[in-house]
XYZ file of C-alpha atoms in Angstrom:
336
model
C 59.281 106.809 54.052
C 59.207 103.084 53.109
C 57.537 102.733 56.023
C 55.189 105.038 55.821
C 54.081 104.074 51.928
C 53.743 99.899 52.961
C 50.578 98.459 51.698
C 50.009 95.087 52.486
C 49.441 92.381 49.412
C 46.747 90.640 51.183
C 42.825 91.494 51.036
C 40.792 91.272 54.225
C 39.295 87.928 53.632
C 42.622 86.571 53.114
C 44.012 88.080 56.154
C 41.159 86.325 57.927
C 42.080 83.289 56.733
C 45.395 83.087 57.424
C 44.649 84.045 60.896
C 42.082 81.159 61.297
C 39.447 83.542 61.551
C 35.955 84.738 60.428
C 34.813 88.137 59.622
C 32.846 89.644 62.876
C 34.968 88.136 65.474
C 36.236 90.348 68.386
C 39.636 91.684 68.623
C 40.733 89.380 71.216
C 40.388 86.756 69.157
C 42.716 88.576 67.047
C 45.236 88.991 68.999
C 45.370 85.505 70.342
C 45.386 84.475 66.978
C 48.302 86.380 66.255
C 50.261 85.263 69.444
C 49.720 81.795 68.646
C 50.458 82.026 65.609
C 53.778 83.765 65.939
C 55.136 81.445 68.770
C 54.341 79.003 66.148
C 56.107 80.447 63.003
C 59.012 82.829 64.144
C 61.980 82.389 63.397
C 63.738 82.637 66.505
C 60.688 80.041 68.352
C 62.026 75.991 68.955
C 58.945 75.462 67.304
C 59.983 72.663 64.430
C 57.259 74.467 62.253
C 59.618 78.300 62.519
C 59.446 79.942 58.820
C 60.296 83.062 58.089
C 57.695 83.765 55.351
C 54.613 82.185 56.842
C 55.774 84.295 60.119
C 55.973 87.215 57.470
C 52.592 86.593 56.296
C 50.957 86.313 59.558
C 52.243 89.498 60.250
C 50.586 91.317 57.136
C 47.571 89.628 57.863
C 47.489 90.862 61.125
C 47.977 94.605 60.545
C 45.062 94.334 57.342
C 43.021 92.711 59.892
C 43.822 95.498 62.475
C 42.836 98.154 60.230
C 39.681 96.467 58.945
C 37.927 96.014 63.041
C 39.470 100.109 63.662
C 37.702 101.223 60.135
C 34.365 99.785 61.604
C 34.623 100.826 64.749
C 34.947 103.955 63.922
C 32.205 103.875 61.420
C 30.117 102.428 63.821
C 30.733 105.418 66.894
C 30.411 108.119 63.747
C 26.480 106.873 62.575
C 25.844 106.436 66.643
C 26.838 110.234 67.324
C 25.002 111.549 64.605
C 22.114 110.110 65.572
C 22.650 111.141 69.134
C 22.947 114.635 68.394
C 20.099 114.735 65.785
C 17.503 115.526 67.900
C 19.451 117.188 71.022
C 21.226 119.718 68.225
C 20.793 123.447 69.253
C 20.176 125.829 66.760
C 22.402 128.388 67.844
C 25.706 128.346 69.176
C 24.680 131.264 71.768
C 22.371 128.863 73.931
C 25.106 126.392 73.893
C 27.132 128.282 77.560
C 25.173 128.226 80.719
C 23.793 124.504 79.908
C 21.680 126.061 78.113
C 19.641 127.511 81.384
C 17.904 130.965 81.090
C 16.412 133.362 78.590
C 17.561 137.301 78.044
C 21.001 138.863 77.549
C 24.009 137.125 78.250
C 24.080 138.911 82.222
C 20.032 137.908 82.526
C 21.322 134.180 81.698
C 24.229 134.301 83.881
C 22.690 135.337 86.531
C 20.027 132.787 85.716
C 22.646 130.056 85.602
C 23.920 130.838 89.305
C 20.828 130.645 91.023
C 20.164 127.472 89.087
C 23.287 126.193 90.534
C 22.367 126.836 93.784
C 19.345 125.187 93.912
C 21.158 122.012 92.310
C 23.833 122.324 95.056
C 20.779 122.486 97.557
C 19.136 119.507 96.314
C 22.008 117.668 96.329
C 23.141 118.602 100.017
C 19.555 117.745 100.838
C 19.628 113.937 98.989
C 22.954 113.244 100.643
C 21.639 113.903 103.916
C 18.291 111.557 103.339
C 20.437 108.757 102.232
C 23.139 109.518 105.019
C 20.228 108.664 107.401
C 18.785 106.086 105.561
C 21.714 104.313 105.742
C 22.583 104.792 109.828
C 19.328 104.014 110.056
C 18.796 100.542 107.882
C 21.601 98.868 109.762
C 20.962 95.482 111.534
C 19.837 95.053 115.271
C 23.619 94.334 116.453
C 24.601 98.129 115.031
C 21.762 99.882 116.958
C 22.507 97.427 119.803
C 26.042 99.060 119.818
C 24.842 101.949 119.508
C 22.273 102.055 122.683
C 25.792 100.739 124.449
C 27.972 103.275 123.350
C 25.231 105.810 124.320
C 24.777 104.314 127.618
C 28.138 104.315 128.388
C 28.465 108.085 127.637
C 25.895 108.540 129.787
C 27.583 106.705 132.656
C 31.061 109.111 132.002
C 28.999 111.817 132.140
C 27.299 110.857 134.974
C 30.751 110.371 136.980
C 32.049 113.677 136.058
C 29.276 115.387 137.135
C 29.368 113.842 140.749
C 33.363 114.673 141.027
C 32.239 118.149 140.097
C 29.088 118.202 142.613
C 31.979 116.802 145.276
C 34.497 119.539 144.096
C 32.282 122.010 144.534
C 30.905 120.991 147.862
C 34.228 120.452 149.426
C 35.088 124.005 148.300
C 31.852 125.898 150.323
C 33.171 123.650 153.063
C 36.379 125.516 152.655
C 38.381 122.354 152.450
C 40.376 124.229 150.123
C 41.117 126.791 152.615
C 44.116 125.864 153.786
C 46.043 124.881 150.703
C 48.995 127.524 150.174
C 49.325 129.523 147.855
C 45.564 130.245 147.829
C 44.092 132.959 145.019
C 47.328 133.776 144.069
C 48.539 133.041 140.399
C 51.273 130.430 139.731
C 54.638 131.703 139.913
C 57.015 131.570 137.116
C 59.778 128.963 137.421
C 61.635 130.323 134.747
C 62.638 134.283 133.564
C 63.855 133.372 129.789
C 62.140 135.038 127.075
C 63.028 131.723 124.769
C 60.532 129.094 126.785
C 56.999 129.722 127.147
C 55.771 129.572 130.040
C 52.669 127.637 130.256
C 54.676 124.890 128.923
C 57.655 125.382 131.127
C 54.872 126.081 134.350
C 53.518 122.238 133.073
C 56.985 120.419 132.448
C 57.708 121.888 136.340
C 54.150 120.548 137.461
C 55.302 117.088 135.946
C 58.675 116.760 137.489
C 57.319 118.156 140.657
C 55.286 114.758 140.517
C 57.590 112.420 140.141
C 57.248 112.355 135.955
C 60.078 111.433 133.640
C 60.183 110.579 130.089
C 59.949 107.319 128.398
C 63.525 107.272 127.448
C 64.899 108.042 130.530
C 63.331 104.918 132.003
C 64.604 102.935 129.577
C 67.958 104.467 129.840
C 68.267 103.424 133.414
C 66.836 100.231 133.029
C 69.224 99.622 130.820
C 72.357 100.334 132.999
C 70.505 98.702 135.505
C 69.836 95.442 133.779
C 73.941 95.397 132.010
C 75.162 95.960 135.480
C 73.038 93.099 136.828
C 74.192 90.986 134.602
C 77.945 91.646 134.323
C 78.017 90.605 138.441
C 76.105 87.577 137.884
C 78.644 86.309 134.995
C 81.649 86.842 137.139
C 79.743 85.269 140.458
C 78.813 82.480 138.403
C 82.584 82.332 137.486
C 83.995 82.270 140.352
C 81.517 79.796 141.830
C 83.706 77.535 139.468
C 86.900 77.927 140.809
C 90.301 78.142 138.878
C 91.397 75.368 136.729
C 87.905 74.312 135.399
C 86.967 70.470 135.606
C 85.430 69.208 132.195
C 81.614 69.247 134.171
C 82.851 72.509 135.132
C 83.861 73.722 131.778
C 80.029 72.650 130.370
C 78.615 74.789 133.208
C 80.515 77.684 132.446
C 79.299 77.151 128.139
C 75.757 77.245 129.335
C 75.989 80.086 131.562
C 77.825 81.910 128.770
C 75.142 80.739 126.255
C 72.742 82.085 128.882
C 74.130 85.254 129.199
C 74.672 85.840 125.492
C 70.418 85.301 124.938
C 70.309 88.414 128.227
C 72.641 90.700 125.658
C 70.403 90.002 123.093
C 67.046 90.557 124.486
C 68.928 93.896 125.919
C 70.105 95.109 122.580
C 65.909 94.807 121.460
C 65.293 96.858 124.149
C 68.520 99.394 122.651
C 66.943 99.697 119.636
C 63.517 100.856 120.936
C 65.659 103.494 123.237
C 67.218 104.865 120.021
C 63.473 105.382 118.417
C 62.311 107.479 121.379
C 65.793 109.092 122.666
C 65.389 112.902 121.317
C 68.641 113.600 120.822
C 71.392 112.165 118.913
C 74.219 112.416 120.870
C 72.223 110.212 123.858
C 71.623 106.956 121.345
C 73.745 103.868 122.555
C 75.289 101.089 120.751
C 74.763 97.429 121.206
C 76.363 95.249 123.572
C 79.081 92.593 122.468
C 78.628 89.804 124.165
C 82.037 88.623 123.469
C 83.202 91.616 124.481
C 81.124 91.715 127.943
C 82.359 87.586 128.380
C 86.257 89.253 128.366
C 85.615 91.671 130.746
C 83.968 89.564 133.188
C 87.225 87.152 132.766
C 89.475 89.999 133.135
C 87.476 90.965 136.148
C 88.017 87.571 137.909
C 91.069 87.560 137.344
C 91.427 90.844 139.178
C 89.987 89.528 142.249
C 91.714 86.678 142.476
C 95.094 88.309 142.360
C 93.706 90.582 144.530
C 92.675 87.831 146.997
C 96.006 86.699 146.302
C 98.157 89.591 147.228
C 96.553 90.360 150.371
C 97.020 86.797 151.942
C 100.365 87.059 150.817
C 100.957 90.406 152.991
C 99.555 89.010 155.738
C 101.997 86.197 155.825
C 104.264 88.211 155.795
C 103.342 90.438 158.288
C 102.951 86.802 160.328
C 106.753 86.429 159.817
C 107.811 89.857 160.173
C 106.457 90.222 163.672
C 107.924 86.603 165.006
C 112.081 87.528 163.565
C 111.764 91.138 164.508
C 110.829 89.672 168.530
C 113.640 87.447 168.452
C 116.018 90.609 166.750
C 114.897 92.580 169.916
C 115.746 89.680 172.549
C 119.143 89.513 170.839
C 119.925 93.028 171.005
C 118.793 92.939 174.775
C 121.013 90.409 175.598
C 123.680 92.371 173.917
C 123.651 94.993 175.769
């Protein structure tokens, strides 16, 4: 309520005046005025000119102001509609429905009104179209240059298709076709399940059949093909060093490792585009470590070498075993 019943103390030449403004201005001005004005005055500015009551009358003055440019606007649009509708006024509130289109009863008008627009909707379809081919046709000469291109090269597909047609058609009264089995006799039905229809089952077999297969399955396998490859080319590479490592040898090996870790990396790309165009779920894969793929190539040396190991130590044995147990037997013969 206090709100409501506030009447500012200043008059409207006052207010301009305090805003640094004359009567007639727009109300940008106004509001720039203001903003200046308050960055200047308040309170809570680092302006060294802040007050409170200036701030406070800038404020009032603002609001009078306010009021004063909405009170002639409004003023203004009232005397403009007025004399808009003096002239245009109807005299009766009946003619005022049906844009004021027909004579007779209400039906008589209404009926009036709907052929009127249909003959609007008409004349509209009709100016659309003229300035539809106005404008295809006003283009420059490089448009209807691409144009005659794009038209000759339609006629050129066309062309082709009908002489693979005229060739289709001649080898047939040949009979080359003769001999093809299977001749006027529908396709057969590779599948009996009511779930799968099937002209698209009859097409997926016609693909396979052909040697087709899915963009995901190719990258699946080159995938496996590609980890595989590189896996035995980090642990040839490492044994090509030999076991202990020189210092020119331990360099060799951190580049082949740095290497091998840009391979993972331009291998996990190619994961992610798998896992955008694998179907289902259950087939995504996860990326490849190369820390991970490093160990296992270690561990997998070492393998072989112990393997390498144990089997030249059997056969030195074996070496042995043969020479003592010849010389147990000569004993034993002379024994006896």
């Amino acid at each position: 309520r206090m709100l409501s019943g506030y009447k500012p103390k200043n008059d409207v030449k006052d207010s301009y005046k305090v805003l640094e403004l004359e009567e007639g201005c727009s109300l940008d001005d106004v509001r720039n005025s203001y903003h200046n004005l308050a960055k200047k005055y308040h309170p809570d500015s680092s302006s060294g000119m802040a007050d409170s009551r200036a701030f406070i009358r800038v404020e009032e003055a603002y609001r009078v102001v306010l009021g004063d440019l909405a009170a002639k606007q409004k003023s203004d649009s009232g005397e403009e509609e007025e004399d808009q509708f003096k002239s245009k006024s109807l005299q009766h509130r009946h003619y005022l429905s049906f844009e004021g289109v027909g004579i007779g009863t209400p039906s008589q008008r209404e009926k009036q009104y709907m052929q009127f627009r249909v003959d609007r909707a008409t004349e509209q379809v009709l100016e659309y179209r003229q300035q539809r081919l106005e404008s295809r046709y006003a283009g420059s000469d490089l448009s209807r240059a691409q144009e005659v291109r794009q038209s000759k090269k339609v006629k050129i597909t066309q062309a082709v298709e009908r002489l693979v047609e005229d060739l289709i058609q001649e080898s047939m009264a040949k009979g080359d076709f003769d001999n093809l089995s299977g001749k006027g006799k529908p396709l057969q039905k590779f599948s009996h399940s009511p779930h799968i229809d099937p002209m698209t089952h009859n097409l997926n077999r016609i693909l396979i059949d052909n040697g087709y297969q899915p963009e995901w399955i190719l990258l699946q396998k080159e995938i496996r093909e590609t980890i595989e490859r590189l896996r035995k080319s980090i642990v040839a590479s490492r044994r090509k060093l030999g076991e202990p490592m020189t210092l020119p040898e331990q360099k060799q090996w951190g580049r082949v490792c740095e290497q091998f870790a840009e391979d993972i990396r331009k291998l996990n790309k190619r994961v992610d585009n798998f896992n955008l165009v694998v179907p289902i779920l259950s087939r995504q894969m996860v990326h490849f470590s190369t820390d991970k793929e490093i160990l296992r190539a270690r561990k997998t040396y070492e393998a072989v070498v112990e393997k390498v190991s144990d089997s030249g130590t059997k056969e030195n044995g074996g070496e042995e075993g043969k020479r003592f147990g010849w010389k147990s037997s000569l004993l034993k013969w002379l024994k006896l």
